Every structure is written in structure tokens, then in C-alpha cells.
PDB file of C-alpha atoms in Angstrom:
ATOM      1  CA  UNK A  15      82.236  14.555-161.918  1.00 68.00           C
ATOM      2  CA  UNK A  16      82.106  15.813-158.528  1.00 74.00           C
ATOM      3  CA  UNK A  17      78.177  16.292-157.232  1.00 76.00           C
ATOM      4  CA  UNK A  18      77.967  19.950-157.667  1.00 77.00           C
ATOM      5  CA  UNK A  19      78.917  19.769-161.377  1.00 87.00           C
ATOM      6  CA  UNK A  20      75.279  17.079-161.491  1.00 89.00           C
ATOM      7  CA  UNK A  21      73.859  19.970-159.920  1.00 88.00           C
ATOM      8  CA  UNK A  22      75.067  22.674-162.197  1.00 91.00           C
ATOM      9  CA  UNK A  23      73.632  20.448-165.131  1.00 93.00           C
ATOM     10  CA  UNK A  24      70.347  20.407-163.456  1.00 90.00           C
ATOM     11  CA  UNK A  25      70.230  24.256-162.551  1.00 91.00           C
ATOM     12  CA  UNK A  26      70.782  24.490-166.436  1.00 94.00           C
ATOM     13  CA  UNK A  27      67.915  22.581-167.362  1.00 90.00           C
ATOM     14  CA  UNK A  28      65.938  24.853-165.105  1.00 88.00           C
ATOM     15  CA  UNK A  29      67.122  28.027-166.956  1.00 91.00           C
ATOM     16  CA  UNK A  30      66.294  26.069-170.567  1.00 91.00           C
ATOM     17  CA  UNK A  31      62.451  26.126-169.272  1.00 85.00           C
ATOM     18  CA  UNK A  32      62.756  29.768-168.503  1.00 83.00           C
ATOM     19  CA  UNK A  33      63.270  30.991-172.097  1.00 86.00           C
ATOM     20  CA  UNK A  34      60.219  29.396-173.157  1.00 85.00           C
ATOM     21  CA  UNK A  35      57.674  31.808-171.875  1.00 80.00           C
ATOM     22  CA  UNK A  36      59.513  34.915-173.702  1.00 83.00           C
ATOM     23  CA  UNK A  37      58.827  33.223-177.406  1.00 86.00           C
ATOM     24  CA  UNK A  38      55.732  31.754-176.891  1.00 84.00           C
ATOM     25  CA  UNK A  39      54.548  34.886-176.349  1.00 82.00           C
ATOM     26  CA  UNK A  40      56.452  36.179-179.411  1.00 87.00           C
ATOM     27  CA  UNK A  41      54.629  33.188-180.811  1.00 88.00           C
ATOM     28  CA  UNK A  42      51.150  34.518-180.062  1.00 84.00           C
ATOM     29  CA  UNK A  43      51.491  37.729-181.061  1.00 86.00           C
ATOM     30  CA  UNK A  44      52.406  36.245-184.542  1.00 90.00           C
ATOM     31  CA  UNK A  45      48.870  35.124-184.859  1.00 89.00           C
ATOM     32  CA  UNK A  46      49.935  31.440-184.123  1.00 89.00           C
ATOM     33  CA  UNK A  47      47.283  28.835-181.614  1.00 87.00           C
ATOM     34  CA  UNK A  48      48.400  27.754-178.455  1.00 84.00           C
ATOM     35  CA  UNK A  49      47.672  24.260-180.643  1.00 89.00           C
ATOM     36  CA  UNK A  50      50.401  25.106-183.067  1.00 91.00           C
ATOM     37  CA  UNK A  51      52.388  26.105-180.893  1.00 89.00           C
ATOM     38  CA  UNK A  52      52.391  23.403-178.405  1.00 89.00           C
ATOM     39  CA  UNK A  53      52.319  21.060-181.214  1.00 91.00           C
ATOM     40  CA  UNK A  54      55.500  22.695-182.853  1.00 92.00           C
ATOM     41  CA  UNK A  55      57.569  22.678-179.520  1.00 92.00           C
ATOM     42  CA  UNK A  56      57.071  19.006-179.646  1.00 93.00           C
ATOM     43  CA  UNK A  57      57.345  17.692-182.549  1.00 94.00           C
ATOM     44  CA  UNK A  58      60.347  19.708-183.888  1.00 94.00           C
ATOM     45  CA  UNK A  59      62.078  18.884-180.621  1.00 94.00           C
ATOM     46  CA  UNK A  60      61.605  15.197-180.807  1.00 94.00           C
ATOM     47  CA  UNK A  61      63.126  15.575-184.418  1.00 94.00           C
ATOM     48  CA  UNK A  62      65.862  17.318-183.178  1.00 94.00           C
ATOM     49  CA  UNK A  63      66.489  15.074-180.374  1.00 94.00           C
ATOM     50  CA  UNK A  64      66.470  11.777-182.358  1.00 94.00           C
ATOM     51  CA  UNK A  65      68.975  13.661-185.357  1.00 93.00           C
ATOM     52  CA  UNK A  66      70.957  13.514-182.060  1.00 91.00           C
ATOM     53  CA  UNK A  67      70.651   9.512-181.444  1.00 91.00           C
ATOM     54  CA  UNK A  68      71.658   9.274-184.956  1.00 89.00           C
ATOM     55  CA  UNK A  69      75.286  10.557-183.929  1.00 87.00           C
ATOM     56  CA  UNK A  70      75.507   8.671-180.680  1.00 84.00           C
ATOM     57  CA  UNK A  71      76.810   5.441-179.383  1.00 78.00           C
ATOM     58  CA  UNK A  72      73.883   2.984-180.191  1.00 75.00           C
ATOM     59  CA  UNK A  73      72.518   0.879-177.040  1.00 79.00           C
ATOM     60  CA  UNK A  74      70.267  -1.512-177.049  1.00 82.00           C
ATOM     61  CA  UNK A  75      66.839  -1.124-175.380  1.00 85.00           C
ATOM     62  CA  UNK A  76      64.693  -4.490-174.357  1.00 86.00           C
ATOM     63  CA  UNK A  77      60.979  -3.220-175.387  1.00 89.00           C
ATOM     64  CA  UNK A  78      60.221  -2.988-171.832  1.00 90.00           C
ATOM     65  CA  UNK A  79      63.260  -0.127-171.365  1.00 89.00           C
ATOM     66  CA  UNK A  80      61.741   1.808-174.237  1.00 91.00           C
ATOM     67  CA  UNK A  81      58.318   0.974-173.038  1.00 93.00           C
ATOM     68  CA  UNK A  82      58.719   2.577-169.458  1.00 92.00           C
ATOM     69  CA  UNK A  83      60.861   5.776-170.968  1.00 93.00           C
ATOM     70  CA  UNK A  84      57.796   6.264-173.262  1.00 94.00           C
ATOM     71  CA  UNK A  85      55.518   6.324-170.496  1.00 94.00           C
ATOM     72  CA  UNK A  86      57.530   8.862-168.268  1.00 92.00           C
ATOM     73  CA  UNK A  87      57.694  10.914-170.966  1.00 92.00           C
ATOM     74  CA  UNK A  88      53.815  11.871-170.469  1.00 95.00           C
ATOM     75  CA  UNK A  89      53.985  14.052-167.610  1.00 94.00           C
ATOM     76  CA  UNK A  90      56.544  15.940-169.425  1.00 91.00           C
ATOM     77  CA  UNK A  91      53.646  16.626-172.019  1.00 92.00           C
ATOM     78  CA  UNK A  92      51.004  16.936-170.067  1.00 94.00           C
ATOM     79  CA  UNK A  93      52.879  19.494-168.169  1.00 91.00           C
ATOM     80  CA  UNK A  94      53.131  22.341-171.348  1.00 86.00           C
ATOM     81  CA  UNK A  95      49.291  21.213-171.903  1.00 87.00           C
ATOM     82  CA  UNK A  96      48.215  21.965-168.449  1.00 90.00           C
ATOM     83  CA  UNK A  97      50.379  25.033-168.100  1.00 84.00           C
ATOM     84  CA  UNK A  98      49.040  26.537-171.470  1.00 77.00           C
ATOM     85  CA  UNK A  99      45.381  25.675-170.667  1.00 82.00           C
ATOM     86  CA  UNK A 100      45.492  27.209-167.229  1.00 83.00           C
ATOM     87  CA  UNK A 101      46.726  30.372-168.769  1.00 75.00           C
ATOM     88  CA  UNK A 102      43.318  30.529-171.109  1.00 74.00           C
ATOM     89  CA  UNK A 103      41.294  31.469-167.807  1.00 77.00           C
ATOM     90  CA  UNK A 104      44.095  32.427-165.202  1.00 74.00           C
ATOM     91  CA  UNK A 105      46.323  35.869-164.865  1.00 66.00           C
ATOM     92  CA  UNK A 106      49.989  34.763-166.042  1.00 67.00           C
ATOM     93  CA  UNK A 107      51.562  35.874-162.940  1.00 66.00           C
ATOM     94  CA  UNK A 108      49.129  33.896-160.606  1.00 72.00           C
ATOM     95  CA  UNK A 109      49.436  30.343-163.632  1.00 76.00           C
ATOM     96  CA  UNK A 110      53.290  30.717-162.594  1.00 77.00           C
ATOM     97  CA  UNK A 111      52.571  30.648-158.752  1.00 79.00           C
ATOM     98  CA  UNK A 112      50.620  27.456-159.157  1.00 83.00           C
ATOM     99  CA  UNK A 113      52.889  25.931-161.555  1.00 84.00           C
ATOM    100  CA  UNK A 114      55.802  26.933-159.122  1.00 82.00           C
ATOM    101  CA  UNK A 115      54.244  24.695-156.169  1.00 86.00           C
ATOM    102  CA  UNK A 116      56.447  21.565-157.870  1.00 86.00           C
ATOM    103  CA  UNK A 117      59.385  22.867-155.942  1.00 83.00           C
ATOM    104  CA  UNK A 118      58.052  21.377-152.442  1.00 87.00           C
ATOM    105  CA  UNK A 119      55.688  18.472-154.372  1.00 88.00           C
ATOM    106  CA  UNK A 120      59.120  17.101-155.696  1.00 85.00           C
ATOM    107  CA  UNK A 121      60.491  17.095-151.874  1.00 85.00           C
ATOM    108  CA  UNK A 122      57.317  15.558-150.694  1.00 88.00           C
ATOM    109  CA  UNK A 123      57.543  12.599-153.479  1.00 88.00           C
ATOM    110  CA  UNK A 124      61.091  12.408-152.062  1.00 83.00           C
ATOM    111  CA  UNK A 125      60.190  12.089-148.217  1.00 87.00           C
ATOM    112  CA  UNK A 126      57.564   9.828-149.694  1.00 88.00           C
ATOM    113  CA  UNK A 127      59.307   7.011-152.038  1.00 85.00           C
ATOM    114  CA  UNK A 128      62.692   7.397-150.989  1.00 80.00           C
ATOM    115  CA  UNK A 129      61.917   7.925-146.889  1.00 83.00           C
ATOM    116  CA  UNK A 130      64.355  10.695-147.031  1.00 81.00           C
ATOM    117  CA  UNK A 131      63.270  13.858-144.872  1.00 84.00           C
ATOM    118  CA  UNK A 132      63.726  17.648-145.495  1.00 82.00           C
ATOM    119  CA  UNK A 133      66.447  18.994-144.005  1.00 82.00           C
ATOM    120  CA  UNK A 134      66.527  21.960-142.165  1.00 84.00           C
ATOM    121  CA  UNK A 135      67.953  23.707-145.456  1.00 83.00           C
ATOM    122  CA  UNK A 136      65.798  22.770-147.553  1.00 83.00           C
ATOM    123  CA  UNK A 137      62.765  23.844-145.801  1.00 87.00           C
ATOM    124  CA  UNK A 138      64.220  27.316-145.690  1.00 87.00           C
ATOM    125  CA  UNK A 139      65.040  26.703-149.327  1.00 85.00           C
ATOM    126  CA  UNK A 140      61.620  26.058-149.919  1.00 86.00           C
ATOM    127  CA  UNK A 141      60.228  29.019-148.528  1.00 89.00           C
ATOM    128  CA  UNK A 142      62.584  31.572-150.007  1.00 88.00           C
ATOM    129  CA  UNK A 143      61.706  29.690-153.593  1.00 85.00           C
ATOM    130  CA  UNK A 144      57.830  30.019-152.775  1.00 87.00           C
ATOM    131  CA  UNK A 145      58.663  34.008-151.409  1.00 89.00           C
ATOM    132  CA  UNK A 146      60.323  34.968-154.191  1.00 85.00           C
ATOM    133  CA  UNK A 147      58.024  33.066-156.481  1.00 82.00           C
ATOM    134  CA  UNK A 148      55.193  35.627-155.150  1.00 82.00           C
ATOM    135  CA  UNK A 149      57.234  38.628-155.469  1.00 84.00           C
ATOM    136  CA  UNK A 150      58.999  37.671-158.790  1.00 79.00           C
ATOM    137  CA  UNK A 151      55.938  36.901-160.685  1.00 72.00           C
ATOM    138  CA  UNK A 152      54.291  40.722-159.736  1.00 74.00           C
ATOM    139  CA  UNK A 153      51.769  39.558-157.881  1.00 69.00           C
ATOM    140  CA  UNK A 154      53.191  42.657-154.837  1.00 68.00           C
ATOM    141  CA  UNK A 155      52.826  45.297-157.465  1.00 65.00           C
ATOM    142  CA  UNK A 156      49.880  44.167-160.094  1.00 60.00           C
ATOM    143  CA  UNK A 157      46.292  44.663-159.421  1.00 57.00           C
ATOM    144  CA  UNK A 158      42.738  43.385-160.141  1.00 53.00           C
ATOM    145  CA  UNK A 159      44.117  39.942-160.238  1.00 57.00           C
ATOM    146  CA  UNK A 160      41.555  37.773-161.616  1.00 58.00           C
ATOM    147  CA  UNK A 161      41.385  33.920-159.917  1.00 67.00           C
ATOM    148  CA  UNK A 162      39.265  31.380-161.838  1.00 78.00           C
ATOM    149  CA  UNK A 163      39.249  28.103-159.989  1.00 82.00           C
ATOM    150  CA  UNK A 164      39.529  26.202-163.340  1.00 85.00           C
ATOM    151  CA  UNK A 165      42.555  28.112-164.243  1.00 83.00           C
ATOM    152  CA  UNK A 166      44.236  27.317-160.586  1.00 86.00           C
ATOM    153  CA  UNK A 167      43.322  23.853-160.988  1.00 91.00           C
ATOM    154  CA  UNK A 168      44.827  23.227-164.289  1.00 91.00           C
ATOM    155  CA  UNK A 169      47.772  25.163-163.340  1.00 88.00           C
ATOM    156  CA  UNK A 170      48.449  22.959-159.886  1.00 91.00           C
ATOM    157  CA  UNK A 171      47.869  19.909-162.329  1.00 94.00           C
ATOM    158  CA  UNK A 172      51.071  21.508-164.115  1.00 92.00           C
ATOM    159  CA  UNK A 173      52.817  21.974-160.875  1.00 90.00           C
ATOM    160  CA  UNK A 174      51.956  18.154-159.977  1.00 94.00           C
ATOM    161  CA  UNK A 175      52.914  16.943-163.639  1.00 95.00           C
ATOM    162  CA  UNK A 176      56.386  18.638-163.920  1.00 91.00           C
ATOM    163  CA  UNK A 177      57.363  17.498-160.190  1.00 91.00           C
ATOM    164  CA  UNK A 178      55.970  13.511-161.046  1.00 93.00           C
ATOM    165  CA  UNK A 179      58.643  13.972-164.573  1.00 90.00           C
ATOM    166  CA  UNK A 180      61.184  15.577-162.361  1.00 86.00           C
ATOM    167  CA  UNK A 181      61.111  12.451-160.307  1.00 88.00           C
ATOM    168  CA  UNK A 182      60.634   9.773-163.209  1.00 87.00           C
ATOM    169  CA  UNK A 183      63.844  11.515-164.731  1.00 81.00           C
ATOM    170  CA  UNK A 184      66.106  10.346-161.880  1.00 80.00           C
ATOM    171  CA  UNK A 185      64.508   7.223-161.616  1.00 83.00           C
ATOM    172  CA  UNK A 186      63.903   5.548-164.693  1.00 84.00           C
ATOM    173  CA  UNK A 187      66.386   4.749-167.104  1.00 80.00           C
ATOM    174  CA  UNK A 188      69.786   5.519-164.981  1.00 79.00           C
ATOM    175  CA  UNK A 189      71.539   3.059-167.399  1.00 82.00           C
ATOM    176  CA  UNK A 190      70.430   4.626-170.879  1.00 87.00           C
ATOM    177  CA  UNK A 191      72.820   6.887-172.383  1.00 89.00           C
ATOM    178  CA  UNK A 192      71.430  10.658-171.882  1.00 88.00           C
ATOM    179  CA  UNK A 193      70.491  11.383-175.367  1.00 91.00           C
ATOM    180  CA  UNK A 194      68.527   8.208-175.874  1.00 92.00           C
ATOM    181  CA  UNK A 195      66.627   8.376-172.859  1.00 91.00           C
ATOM    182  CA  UNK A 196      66.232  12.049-173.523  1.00 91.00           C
ATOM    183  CA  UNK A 197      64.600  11.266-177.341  1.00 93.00           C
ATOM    184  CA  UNK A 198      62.607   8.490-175.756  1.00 94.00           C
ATOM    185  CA  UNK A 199      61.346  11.031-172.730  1.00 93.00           C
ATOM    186  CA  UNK A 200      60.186  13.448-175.522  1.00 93.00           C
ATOM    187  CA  UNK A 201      58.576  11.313-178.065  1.00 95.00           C
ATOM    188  CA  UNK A 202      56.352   9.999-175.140  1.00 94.00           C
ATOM    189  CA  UNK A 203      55.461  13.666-174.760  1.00 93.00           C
ATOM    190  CA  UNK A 204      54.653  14.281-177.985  1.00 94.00           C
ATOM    191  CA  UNK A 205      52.238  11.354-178.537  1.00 95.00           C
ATOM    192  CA  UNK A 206      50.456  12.617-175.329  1.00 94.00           C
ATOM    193  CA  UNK A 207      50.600  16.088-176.952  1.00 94.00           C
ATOM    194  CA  UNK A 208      49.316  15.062-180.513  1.00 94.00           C
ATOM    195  CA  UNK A 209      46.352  13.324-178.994  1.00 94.00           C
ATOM    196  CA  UNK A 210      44.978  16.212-176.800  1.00 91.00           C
ATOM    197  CA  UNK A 211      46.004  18.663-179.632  1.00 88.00           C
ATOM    198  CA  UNK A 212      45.844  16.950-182.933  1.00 89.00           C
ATOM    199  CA  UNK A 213      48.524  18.568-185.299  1.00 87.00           C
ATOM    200  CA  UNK A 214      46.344  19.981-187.912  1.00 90.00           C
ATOM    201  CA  UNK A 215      48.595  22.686-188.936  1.00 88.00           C
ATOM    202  CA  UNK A 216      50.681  19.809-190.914  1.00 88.00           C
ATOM    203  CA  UNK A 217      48.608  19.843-193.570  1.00 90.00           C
ATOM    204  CA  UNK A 218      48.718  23.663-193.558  1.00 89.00           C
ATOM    205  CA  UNK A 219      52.074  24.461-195.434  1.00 91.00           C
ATOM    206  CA  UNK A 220      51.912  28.759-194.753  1.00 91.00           C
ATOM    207  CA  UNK A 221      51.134  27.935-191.215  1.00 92.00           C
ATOM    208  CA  UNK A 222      53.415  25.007-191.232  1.00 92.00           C
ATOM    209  CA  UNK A 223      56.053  26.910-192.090  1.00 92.00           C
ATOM    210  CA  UNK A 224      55.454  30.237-190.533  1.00 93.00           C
ATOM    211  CA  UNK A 225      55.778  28.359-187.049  1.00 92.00           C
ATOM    212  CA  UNK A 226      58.591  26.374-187.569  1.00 93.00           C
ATOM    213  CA  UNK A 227      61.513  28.823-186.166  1.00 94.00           C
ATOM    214  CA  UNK A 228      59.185  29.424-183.269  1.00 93.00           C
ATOM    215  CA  UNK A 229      58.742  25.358-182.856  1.00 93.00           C
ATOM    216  CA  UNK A 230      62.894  24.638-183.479  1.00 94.00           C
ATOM    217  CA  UNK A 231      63.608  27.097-180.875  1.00 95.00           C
ATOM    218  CA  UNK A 232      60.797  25.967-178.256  1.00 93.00           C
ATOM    219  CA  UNK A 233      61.681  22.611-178.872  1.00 93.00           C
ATOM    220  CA  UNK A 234      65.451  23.263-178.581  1.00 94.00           C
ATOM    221  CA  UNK A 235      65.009  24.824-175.626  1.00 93.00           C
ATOM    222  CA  UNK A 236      61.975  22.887-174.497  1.00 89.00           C
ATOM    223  CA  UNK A 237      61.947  19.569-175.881  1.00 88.00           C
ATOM    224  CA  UNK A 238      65.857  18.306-176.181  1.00 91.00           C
ATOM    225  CA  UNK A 239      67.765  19.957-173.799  1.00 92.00           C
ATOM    226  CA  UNK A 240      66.075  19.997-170.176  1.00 89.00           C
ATOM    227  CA  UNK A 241      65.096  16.394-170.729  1.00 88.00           C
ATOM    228  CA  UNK A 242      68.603  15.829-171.971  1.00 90.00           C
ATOM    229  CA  UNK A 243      70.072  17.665-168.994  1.00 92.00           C
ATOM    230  CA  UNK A 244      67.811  16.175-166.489  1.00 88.00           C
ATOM    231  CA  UNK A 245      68.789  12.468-167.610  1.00 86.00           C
ATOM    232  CA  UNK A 246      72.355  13.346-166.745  1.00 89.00           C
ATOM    233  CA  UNK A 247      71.999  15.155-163.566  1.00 88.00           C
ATOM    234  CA  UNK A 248      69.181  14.126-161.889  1.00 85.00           C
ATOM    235  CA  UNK A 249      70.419  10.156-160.601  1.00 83.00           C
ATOM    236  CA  UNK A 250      72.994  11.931-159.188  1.00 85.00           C
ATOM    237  CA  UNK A 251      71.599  14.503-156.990  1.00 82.00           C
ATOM    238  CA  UNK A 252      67.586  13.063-156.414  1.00 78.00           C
ATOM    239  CA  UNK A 253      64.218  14.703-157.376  1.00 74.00           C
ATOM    240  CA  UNK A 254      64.842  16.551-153.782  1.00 75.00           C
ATOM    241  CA  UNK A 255      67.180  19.223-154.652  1.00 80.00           C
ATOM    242  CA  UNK A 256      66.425  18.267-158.320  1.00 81.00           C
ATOM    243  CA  UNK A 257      62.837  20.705-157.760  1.00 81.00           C
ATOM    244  CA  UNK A 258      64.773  23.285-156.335  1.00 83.00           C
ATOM    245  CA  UNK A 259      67.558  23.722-158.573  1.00 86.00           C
ATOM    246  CA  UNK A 260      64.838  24.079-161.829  1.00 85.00           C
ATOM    247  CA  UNK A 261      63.347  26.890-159.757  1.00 82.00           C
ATOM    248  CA  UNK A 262      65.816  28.636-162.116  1.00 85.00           C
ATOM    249  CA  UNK A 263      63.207  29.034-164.112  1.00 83.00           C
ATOM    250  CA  UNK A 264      61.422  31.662-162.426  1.00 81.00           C
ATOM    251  CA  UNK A 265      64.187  34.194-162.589  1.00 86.00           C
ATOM    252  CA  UNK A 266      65.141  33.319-166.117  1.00 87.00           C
ATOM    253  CA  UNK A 267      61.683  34.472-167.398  1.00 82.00           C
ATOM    254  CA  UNK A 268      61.383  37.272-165.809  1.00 81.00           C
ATOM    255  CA  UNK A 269      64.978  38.400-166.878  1.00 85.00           C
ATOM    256  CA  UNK A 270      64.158  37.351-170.546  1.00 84.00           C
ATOM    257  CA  UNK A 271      60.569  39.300-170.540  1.00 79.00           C
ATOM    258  CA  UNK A 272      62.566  42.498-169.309  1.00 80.00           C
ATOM    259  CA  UNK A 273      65.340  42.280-171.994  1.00 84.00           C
ATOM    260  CA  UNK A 274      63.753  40.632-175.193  1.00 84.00           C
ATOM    261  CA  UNK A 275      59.805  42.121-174.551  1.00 76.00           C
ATOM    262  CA  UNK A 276      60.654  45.174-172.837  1.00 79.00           C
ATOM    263  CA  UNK A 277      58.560  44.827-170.389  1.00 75.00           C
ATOM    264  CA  UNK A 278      58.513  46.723-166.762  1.00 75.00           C
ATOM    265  CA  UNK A 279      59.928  44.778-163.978  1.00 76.00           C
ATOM    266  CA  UNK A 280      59.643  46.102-160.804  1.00 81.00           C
ATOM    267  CA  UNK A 281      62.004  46.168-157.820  1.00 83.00           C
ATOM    268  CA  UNK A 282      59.958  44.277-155.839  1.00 83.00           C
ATOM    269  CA  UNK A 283      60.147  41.147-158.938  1.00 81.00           C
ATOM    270  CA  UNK A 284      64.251  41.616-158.638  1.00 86.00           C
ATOM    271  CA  UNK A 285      63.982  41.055-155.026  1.00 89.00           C
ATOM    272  CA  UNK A 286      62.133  37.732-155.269  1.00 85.00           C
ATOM    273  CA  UNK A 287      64.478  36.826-158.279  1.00 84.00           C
ATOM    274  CA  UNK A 288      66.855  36.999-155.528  1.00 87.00           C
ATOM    275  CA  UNK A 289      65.066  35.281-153.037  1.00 87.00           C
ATOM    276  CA  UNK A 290      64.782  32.750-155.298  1.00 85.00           C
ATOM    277  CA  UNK A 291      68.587  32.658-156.273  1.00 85.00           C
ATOM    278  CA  UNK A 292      69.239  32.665-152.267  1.00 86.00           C
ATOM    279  CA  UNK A 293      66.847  29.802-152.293  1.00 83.00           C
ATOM    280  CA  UNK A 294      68.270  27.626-154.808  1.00 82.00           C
ATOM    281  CA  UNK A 295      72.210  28.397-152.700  1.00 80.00           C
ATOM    282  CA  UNK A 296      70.520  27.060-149.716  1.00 78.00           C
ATOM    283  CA  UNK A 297      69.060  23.645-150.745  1.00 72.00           C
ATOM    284  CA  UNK A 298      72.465  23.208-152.687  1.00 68.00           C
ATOM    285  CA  UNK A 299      74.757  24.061-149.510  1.00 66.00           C
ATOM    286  CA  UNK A 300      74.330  20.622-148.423  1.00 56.00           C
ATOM    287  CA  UNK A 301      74.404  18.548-151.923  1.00 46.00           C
ATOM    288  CA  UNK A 302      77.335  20.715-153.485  1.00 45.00           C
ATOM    289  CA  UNK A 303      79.568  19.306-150.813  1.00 46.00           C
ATOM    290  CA  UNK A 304      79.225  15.290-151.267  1.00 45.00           C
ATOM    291  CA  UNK A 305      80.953  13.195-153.492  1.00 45.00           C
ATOM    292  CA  UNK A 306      80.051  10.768-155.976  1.00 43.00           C
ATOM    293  CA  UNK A 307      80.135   7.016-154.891  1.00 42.00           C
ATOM    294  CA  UNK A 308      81.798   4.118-156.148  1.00 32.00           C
ATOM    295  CA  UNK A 309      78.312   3.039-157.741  1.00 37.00           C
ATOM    296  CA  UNK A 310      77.719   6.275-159.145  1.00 42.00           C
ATOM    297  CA  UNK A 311      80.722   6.561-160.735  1.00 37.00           C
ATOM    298  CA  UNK A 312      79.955   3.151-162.147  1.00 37.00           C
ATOM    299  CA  UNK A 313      76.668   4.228-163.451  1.00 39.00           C
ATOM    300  CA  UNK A 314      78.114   7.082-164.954  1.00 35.00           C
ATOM    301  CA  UNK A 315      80.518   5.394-167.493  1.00 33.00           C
ATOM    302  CA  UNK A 316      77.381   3.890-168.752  1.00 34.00           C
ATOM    303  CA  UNK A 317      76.012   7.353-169.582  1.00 35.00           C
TER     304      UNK A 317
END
């Protein structure tokens, strides 16, 4: 596959994550914990995920492999933890600004480990993507915005934990089929999960199963499929343009909240969507145009 098709993969992932806000609050109004519901996107996505393995080409991890995906895995959990605890004490729209700051932390761990500078595109990526974050989230037209510095610190540990898995994903584990690595990235997350948020509601069988379509779907779309995604794309592309591309996100949720909640979105949250789509085209202008190399084409007939 050429590079842009890595990147396309990638952008999907981003999109996967921008469901997620829409039914968790469908989730909440249901009566269900941010506990349960946490608990449910991860532990019915980790099933889902290994029901996957089960219908894959088996490969054969040394207990250090499994051992190293296991532990990358925890950012991705602490990352939904974080996010949802910030949310407890901060405005959603201002949580989402915070959380969004892993766009440029992911280009700094880049510059950082890999000694590869910004280019001029990408800083003007990065500032569109931070623009339209502002505008796209309503923090232009909403007032009385409350800021609690616990809630902006949990939500910049979010922003910090989702760019550190971002960059795990296209490091560790480049040889480990997709799916494998993908199960492996989420069970890590769940143990990290279960441990801050003990799953109580498994011994509650109405509550059990009252969230378990909300928990299939969260973990679908939460748990298998943008750590699946990201295992494939990100080697190919870096943890660079990798940040920018899930920016997707933003413009996702904010589509999703309009159509499936009905809620108002102003013109001035379509214009930063659109900032943020212009964003995303201008860190990519660079990447889409490269070609794979003879060692990543190698790598990827391992995948």
C-alpha cells in the first residue's frame, strides 16, 4: 500500500474515537456510572478483539513481546480514565480542548525520540487543529464557562496519555500481526481500567445486562478498532502526522452530537470543524506523497 492509504487507516481510527462521546452520553442518561461504563467499553472490547485472534493466523509471541504490548496498552486505559474523570469537575467543551493538546505533544515526542523536526506544514497544521479545536468545541459561542484546575489537569493527563499510546502504537510491536497486537494493546488497558474502577457491576446481572449494548458498541468502536487501525497504520506514517490525522475526532463528535442528540451546533463549531479538516490536509500534503520502502514493504507482509 502506497503511504496515503497508512494514512487513511489512521484518519479512520481517529473518526472511531469520535463516536464515542455521542453514546456515552446516551449511556448516562440511561442511569448507567461512568464506572460501568468505562468498565463495559473495556471489557466487552477486549472480548471482541480476542473472538478476533481466534480467526487469525496464529504467531508466536516470546513472553517478553506480549509483555511490552501489555504494558503499552496502559496509556490507552488510562487515557478514557483521565478523560472521564476530568469531565466530573470540567465543562465538556473546555475537557475536549485539553484532551485535544495530544495533537502537538505527539509531534514534540517525535522531534524528541526520533530527532525529526516540524516542518513548516505541520506547524501550520498544528495551529489550524488547535483553532478549530477552540471554535469546534463552542467555546466562541457558550458562556459562564466554568475552569476547575483539577478538571484541566486530569484532562491534559488525557491529552499526554493518548499522545504517549499514539507513539507506543508505531513503535512497539511492528512485527505482530494487527489483530494480535491490537487484543494485546487492549487487554493491557483493561487491567489498568479494572484496577482504578473495579467491575462491580459483574455481579449485578440487571445492570450487567442493561449496559452491555452500550459496552459492545463503545468497545467496538473504542476498544478493537482504533487500536486495531493504529497497529496497521501508524509504523508506516510515525506518531508525527499519526496525532494529526486522529484529530478526526473532533469533527466526528460534534457531527454525531448534532445528528444522533439533536443538539445545536453553531456556525462558528462548523467553521473550526473545517479548520480542523484544513488542518489534518495540511500535515498530510507532505506524507500522502512518499512511498513505502523496501523495508516497509517487508514489514508489511508480516502484518
Amino acid at each position: 500500500m502506497k503511504t496515503w492509504h497508512y494514512a487513511l487507516i489512521v484518519f479512520l481510527g481517529g473518526c472511531c474515537y469520535g463516536v464515542l462521546s455521542t453514546f456515552v452520553k446516551l449511556a448516562y442518561s440511561a442511569g448507567y456510572s461512568v464506572t460501568e461504563v468505562t468498565g463495559g467499553q473495556y471489557l466487552f472490547g477486549t472480548l471482541l478483539i480476542w473472538v478476533l485472534v481466534l480467526f487469525t493466523k496464529k504467531k508466536t509471541l516470546t513472553l517478553n513481546q506480549a509483555f511490552k504490548l501489555l504494558l503499552s496498552g496502559i496509556p490507552f486505559g488510562l487515557t478514557g480514565v483521565f478523560y472521564y474523570q476530568s469531565l466530573q469537575t470540567l465543562n465538556a467543551s473546555l475537557a475536549i480542548i485539553f484532551l485535544f493538546q495530544f495533537v502537538w505533544i505527539g509531534t514534540l515526542f517525535e522531534w524528541i525520540f526520533y530527532k525529526k523536526r516540524p516542518t513548516k506544514w505541520k506547524v501550520i497544521s498544528i495551529a489550524l487543529l488547535l483553532i478549530g479545536s477552540v471554535l469546534a468545541a463552542g467555546i466562541v459561542s457558550e458562556g459562564g464557562i466554568v475552569l476547575s484546575w483539577q478538571g484541566m489537569i486530569w484532562a491534559l493527563c488525557s491529552a499526554l496519555t493518548f499522545a504517549t499510546f499514539i507513539f507506543l502504537s508505531s513503535l512497539v510491536g511492528k512485527d505482530t500481526p494487527p489483530v494480535l497486537k491490537s487484543a494485546l494493546l487492549s487487554t493491557g488497558g483493561l487491567i489498568v481500567v479494572s484496577l482504578l474502577f473495579p467491575p462491580m457491576f459483574l455481579f449485578d446481572l440487571p445492570v450487567l445486562t442493561g449496559v452491555a449494548p452500550y459496552g459492545l458498541f463503545l468497545g467496538l468502536f473504542g476498544a478493537v478498532l482504533p487500536p486495531l487501525l493504529f497497529s496497521i497504520g501508524m509504523p508506516y506514517i510515525g506518531p508525527g502526522l499519526g496525532t494529526i490525522l486522529t484529530a478526526s475526532e473532533l469533527p466526528v463528535a460534534v457531527s454525531m452530537s448534532s445528528l444522533v442528540l439533536a443538539e445545536y451546533v453553531g456556525f462558528s463549531q462548523w467553521i473550526g470543524v473545517v479548520f480542523i479538516l484544513g488542518g489534518i490536509a495540511a500535515g498530510n500534503i507532505r506524507g500522502s506523497k512518499g512511498k513505502i520502502t523496501p523495508v516497509q514493504v517487508q514489514k508489511s507482509s508480516t502484518l
